[in-house]
GROMACS .gro file of N, CA and C in nm:
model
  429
    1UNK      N    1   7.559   9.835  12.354
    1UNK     CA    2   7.570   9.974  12.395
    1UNK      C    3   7.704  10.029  12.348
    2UNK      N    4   7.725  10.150  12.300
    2UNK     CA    5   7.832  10.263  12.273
    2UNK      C    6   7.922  10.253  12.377
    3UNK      N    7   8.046  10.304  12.325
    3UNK     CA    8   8.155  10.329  12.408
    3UNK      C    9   8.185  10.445  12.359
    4UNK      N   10   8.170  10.569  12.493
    4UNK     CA   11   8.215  10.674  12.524
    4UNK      C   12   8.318  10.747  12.555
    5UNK      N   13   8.370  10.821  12.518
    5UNK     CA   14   8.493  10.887  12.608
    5UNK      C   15   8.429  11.073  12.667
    6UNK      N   16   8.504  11.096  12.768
    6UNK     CA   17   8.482  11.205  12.862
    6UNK      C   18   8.574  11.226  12.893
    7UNK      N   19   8.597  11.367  12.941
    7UNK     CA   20   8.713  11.445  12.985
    7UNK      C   21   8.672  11.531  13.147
    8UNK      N   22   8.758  11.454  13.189
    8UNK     CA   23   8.752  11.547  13.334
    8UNK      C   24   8.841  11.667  13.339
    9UNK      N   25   8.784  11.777  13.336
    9UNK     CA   26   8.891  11.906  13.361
    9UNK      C   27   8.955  11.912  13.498
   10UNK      N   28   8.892  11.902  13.604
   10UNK     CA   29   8.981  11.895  13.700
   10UNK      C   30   9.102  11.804  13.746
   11UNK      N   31   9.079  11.686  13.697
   11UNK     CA   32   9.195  11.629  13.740
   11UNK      C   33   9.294  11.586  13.608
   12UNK      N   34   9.238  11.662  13.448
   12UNK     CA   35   9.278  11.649  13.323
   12UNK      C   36   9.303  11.541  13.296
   13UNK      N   37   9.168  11.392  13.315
   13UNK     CA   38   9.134  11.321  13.292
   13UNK      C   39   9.079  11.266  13.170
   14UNK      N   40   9.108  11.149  13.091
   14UNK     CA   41   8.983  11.073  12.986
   14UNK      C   42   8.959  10.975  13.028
   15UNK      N   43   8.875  10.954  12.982
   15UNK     CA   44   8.862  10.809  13.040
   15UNK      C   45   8.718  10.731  12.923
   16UNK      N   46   8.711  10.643  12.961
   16UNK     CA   47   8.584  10.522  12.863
   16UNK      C   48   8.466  10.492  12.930
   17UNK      N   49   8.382  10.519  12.876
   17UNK     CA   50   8.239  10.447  12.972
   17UNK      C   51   8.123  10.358  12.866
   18UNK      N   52   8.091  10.263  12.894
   18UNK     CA   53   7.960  10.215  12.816
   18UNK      C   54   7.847  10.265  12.886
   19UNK      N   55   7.750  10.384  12.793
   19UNK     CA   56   7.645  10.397  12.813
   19UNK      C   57   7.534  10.369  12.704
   20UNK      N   58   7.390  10.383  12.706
   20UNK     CA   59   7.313  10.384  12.662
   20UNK      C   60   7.328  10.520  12.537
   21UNK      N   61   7.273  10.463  12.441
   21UNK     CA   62   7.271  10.632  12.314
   21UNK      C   63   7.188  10.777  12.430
   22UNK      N   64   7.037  10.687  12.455
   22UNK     CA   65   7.028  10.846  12.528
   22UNK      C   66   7.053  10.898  12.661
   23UNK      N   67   7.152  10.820  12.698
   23UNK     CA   68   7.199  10.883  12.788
   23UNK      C   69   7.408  10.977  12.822
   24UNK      N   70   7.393  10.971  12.650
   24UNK     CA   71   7.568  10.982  12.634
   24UNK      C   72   7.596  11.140  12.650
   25UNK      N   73   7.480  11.211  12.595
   25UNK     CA   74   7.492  11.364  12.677
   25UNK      C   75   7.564  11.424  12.747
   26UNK      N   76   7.467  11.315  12.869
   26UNK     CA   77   7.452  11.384  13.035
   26UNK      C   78   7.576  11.325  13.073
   27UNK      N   79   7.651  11.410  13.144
   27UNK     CA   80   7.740  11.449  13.255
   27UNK      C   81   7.785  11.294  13.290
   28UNK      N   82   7.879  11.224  13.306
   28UNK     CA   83   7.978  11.127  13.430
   28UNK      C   84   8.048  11.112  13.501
   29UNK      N   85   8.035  11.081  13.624
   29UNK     CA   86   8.123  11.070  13.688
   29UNK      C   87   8.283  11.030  13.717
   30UNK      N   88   8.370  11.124  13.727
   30UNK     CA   89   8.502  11.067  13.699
   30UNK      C   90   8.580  10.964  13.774
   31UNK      N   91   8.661  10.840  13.771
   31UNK     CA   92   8.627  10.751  13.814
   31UNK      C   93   8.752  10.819  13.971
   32UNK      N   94   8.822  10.893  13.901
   32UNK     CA   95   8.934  10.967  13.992
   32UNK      C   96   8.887  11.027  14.070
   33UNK      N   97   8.817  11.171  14.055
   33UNK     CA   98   8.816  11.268  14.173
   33UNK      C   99   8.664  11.272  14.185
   34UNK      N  100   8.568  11.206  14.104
   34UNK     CA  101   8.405  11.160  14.129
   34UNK      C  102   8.326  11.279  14.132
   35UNK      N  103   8.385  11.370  14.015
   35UNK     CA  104   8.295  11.520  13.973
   35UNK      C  105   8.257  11.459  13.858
   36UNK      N  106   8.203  11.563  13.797
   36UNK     CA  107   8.110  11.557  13.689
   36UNK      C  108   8.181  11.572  13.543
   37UNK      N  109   8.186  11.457  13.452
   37UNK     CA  110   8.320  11.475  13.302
   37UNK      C  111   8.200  11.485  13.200
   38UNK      N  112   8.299  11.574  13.106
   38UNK     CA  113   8.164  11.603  12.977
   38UNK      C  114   8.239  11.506  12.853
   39UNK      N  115   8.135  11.505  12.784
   39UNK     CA  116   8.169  11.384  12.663
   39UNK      C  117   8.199  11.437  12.543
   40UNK      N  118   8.344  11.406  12.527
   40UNK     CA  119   8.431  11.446  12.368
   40UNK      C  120   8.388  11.368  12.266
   41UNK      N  121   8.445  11.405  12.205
   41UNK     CA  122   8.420  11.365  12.010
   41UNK      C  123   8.544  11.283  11.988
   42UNK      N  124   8.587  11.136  12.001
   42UNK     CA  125   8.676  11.052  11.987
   42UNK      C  126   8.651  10.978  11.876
   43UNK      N  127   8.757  10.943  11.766
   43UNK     CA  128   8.769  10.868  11.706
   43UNK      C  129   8.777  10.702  11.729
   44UNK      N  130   8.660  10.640  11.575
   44UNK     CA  131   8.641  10.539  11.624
   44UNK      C  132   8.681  10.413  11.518
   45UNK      N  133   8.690  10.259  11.529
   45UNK     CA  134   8.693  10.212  11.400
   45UNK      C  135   8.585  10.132  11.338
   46UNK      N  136   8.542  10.210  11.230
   46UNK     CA  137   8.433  10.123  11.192
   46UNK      C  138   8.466  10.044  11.096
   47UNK      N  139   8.377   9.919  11.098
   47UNK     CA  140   8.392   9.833  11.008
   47UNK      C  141   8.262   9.739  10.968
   48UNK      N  142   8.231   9.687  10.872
   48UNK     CA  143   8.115   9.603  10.843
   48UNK      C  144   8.147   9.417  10.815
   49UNK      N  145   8.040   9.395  10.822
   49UNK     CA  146   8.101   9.163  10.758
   49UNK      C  147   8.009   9.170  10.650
   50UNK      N  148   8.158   9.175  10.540
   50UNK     CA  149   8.045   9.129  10.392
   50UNK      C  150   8.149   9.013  10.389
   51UNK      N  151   8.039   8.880  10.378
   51UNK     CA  152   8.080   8.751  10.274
   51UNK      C  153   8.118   8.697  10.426
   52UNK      N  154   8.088   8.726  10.531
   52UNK     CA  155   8.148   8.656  10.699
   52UNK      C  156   8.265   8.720  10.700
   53UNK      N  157   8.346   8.814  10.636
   53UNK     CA  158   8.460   8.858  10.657
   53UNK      C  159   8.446   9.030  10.718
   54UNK      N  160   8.510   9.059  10.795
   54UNK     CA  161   8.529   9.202  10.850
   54UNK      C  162   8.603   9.322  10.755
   55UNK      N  163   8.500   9.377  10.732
   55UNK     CA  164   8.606   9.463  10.620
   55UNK      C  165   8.533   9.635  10.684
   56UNK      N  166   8.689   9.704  10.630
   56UNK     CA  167   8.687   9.843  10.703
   56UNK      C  168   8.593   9.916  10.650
   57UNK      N  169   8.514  10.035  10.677
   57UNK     CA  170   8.456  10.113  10.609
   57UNK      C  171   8.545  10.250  10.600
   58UNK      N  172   8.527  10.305  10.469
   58UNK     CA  173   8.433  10.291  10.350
   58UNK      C  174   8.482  10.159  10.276
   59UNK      N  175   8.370  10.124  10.253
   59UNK     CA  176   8.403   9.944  10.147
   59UNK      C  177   8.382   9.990  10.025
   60UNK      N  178   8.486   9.928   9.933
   60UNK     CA  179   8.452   9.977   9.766
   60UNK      C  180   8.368   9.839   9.727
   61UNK      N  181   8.403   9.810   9.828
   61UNK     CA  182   8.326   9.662   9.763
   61UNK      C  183   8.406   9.515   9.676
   62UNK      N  184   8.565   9.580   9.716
   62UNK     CA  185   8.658   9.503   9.622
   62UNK      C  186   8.787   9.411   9.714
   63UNK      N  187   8.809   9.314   9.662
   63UNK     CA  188   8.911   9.251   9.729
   63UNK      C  189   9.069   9.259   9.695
   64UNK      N  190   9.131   9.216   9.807
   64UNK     CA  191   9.245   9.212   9.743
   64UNK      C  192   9.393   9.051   9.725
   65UNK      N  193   9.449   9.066   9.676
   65UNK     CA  194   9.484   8.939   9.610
   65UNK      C  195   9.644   8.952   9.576
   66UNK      N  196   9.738   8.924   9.662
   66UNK     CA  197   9.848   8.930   9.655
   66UNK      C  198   9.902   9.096   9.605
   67UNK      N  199   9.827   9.195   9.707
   67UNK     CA  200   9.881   9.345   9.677
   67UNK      C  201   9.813   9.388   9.607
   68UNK      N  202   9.732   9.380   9.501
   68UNK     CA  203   9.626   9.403   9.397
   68UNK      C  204   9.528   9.368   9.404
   69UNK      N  205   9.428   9.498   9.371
   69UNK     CA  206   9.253   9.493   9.421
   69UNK      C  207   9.200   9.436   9.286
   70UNK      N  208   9.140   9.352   9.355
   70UNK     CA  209   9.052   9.254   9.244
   70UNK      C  210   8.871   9.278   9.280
   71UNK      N  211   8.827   9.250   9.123
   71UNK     CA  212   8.661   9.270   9.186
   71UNK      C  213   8.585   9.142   9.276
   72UNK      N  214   8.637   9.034   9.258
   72UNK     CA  215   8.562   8.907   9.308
   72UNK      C  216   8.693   8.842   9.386
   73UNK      N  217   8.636   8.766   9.506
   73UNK     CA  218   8.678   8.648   9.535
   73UNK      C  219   8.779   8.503   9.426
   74UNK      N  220   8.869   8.456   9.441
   74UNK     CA  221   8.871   8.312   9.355
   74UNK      C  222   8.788   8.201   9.401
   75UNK      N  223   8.755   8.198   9.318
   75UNK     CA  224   8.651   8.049   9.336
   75UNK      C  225   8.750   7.937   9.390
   76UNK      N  226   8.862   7.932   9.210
   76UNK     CA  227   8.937   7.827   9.200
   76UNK      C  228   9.092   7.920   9.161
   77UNK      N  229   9.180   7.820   9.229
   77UNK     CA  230   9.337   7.863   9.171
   77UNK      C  231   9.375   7.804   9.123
   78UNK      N  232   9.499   7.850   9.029
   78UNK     CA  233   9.625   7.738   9.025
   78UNK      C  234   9.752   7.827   9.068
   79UNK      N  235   9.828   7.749   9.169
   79UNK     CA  236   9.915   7.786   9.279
   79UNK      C  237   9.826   7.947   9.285
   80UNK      N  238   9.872   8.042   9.281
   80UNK     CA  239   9.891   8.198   9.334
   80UNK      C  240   9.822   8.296   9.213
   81UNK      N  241   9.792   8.218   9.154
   81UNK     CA  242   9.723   8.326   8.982
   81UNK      C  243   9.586   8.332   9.018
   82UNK      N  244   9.590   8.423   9.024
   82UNK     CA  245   9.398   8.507   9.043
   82UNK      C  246   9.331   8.453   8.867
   83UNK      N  247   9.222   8.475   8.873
   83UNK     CA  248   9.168   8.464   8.704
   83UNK      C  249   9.166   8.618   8.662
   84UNK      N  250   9.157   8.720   8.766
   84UNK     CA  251   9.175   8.839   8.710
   84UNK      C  252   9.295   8.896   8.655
   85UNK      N  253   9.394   8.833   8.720
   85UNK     CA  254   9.538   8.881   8.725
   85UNK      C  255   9.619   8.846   8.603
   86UNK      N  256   9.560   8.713   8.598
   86UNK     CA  257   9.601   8.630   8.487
   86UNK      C  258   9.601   8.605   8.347
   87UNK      N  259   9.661   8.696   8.237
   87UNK     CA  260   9.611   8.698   8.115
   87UNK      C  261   9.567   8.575   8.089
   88UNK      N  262   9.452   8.573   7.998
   88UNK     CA  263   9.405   8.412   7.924
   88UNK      C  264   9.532   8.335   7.852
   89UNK      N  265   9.560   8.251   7.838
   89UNK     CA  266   9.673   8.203   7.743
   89UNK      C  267   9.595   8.195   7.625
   90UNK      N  268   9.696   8.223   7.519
   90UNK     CA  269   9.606   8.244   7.363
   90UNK      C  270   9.605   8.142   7.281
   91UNK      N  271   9.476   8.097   7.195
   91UNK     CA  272   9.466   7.954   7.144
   91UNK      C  273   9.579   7.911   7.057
   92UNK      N  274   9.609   7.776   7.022
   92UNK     CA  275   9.665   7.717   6.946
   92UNK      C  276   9.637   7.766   6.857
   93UNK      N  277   9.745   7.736   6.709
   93UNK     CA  278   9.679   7.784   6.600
   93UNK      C  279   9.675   7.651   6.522
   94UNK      N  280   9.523   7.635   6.449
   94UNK     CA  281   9.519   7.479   6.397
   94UNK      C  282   9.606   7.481   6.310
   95UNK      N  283   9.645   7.370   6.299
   95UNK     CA  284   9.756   7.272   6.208
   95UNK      C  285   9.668   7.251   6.080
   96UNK      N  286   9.794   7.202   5.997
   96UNK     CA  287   9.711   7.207   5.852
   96UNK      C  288   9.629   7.050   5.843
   97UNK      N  289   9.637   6.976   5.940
   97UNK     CA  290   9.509   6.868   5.953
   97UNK      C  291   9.383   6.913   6.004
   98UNK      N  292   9.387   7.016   6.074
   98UNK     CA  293   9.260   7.081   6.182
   98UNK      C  294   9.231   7.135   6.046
   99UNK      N  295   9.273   7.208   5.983
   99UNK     CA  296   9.234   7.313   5.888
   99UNK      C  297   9.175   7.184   5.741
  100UNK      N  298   9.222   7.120   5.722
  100UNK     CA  299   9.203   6.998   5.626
  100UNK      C  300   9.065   6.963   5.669
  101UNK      N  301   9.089   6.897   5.783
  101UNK     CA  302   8.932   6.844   5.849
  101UNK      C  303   8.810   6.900   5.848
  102UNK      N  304   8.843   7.046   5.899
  102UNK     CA  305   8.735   7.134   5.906
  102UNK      C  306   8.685   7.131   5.764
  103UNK      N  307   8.754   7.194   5.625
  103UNK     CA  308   8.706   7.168   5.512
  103UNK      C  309   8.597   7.044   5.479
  104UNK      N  310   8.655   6.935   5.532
  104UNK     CA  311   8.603   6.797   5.487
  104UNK      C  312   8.470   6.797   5.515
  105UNK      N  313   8.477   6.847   5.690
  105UNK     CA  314   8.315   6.880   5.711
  105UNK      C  315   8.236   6.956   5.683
  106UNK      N  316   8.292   7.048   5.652
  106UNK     CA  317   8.217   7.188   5.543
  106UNK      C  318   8.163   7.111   5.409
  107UNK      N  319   8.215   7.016   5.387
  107UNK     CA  320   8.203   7.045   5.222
  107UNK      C  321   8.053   6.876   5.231
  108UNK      N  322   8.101   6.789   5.381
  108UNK     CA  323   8.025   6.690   5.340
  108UNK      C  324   7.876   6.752   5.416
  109UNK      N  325   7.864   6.851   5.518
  109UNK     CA  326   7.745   6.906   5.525
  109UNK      C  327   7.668   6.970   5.428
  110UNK      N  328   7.758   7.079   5.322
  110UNK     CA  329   7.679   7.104   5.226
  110UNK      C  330   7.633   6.986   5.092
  111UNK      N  331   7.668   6.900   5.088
  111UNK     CA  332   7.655   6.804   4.987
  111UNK      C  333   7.478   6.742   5.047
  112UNK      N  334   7.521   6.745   5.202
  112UNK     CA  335   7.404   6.653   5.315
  112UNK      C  336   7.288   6.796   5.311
  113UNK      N  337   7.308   6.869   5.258
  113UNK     CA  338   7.203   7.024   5.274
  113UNK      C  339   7.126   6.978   5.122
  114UNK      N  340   7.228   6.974   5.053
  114UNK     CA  341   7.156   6.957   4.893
  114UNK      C  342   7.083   6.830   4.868
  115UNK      N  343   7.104   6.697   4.942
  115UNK     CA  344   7.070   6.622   4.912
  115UNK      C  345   6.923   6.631   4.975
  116UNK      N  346   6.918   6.631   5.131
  116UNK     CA  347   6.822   6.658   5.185
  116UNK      C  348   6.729   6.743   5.113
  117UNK      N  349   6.768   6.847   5.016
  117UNK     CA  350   6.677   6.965   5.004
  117UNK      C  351   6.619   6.903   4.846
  118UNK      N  352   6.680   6.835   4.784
  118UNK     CA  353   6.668   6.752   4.685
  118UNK      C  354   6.512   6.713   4.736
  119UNK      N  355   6.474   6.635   4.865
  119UNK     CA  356   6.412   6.517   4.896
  119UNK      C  357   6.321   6.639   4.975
  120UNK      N  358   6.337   6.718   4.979
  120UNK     CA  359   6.226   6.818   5.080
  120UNK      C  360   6.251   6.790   5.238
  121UNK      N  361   6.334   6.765   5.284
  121UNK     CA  362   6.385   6.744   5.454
  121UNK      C  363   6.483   6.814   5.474
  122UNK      N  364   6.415   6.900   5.576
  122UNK     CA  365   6.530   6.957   5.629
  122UNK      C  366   6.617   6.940   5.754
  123UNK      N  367   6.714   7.000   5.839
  123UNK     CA  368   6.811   6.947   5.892
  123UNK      C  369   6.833   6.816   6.039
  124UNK      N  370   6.643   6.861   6.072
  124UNK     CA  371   6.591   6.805   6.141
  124UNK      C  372   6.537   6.674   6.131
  125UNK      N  373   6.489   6.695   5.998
  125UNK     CA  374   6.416   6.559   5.943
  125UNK      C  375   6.264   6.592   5.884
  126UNK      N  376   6.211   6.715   5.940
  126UNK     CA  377   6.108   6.768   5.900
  126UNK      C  378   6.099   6.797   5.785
  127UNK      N  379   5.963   6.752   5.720
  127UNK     CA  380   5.972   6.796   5.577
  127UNK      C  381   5.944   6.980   5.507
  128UNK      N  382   5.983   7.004   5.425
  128UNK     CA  383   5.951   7.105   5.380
  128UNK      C  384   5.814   7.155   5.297
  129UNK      N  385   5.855   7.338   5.271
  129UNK     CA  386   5.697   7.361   5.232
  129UNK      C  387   5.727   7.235   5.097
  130UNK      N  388   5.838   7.295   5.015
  130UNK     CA  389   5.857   7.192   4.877
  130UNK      C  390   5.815   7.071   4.899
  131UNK      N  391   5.836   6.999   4.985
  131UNK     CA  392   5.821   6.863   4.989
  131UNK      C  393   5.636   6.844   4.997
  132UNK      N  394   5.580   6.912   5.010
  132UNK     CA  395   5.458   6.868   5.090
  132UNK      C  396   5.336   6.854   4.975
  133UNK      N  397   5.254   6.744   4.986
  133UNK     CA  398   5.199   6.758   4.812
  133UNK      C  399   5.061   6.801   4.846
  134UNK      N  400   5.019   6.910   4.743
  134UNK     CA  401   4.873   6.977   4.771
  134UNK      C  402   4.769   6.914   4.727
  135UNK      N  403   4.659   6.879   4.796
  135UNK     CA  404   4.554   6.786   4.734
  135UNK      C  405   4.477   6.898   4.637
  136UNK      N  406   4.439   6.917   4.557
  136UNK     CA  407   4.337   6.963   4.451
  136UNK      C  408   4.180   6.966   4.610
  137UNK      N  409   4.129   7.090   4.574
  137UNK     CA  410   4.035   7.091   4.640
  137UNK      C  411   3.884   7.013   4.531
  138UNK      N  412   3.832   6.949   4.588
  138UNK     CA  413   3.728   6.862   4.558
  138UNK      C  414   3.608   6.965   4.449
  139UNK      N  415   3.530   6.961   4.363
  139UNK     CA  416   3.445   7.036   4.318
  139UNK      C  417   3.331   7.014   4.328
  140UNK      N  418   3.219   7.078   4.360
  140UNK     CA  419   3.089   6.987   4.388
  140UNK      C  420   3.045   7.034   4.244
  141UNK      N  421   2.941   6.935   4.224
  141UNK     CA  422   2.844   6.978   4.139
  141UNK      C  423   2.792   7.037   4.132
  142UNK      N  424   2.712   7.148   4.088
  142UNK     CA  425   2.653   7.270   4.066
  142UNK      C  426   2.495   7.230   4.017
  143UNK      N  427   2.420   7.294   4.144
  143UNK     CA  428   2.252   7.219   4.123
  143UNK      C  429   2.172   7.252   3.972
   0.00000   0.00000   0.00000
């Protein structure tokens, strides 16, 4: 049930009551001088539980993370760095062995493309249309 507030004019009273919604209207009794108090328009705090947590309304729907609104939760940290907050660190740049290597394998896959394609197999092992030999269709004799 709601929590109400009312104003008694005679004894320039407020006061709190839990009533029912349809009954917040009608008239209450003041708890002071036990006349009849009418019901004001008091401010209230609302709030909703997204994720089990209490959050105020209006919700943008966003969190926040050491002073700064972030869109998600952290899953995972390291010490105090959000993943949002946190520029990516930028890759290594390969060395002239990474760059050597890579060639080596470039050059022994295409050698392994030609050879294969030489033989009608391709990368899988499956043979190709080339590879595949067409039988001559049979001729019958003619009565």
């Amino acid at each position: 049930m709601p929590l109400y507030e009312y104003y008694c004019e005679p004894c320039n009273g407020i006061f709190e009551t839990i009533r029912p919604m349809r009954e917040a209207s009608l008239p209450v009794p003041c708890p002071d001088c036990n006349r009849d108090a009418s019901r004001i328009m008091s401010s209230f705090n609302a709030f909703t539980f997204r994720e089990g947590y209490p959050r105020r309304l209006p919700d943008k729907g966003t969190y926040w993370h050491m002073g700064k609104e972030v869109k998600k939760r952290a899953k995972r940290m390291h010490w105090y760095d959000h993943p949002e907050l946190t520029p990516p660190k930028p890759k290594p740049r390969p060395t002239k062995g990474d760059i050597q290597a890579a060639k080596d394998r470039e050059a022994a896959r295409i050698k392994d493309l030609r050879h294969r394609d030489r033989w009608g197999v391709d990368e899988r092992g499956f043979r190709t249309v080339k590879a595949k030999k067409h039988k001559p269709k049979r001729r019958t004799p003619a009565p």
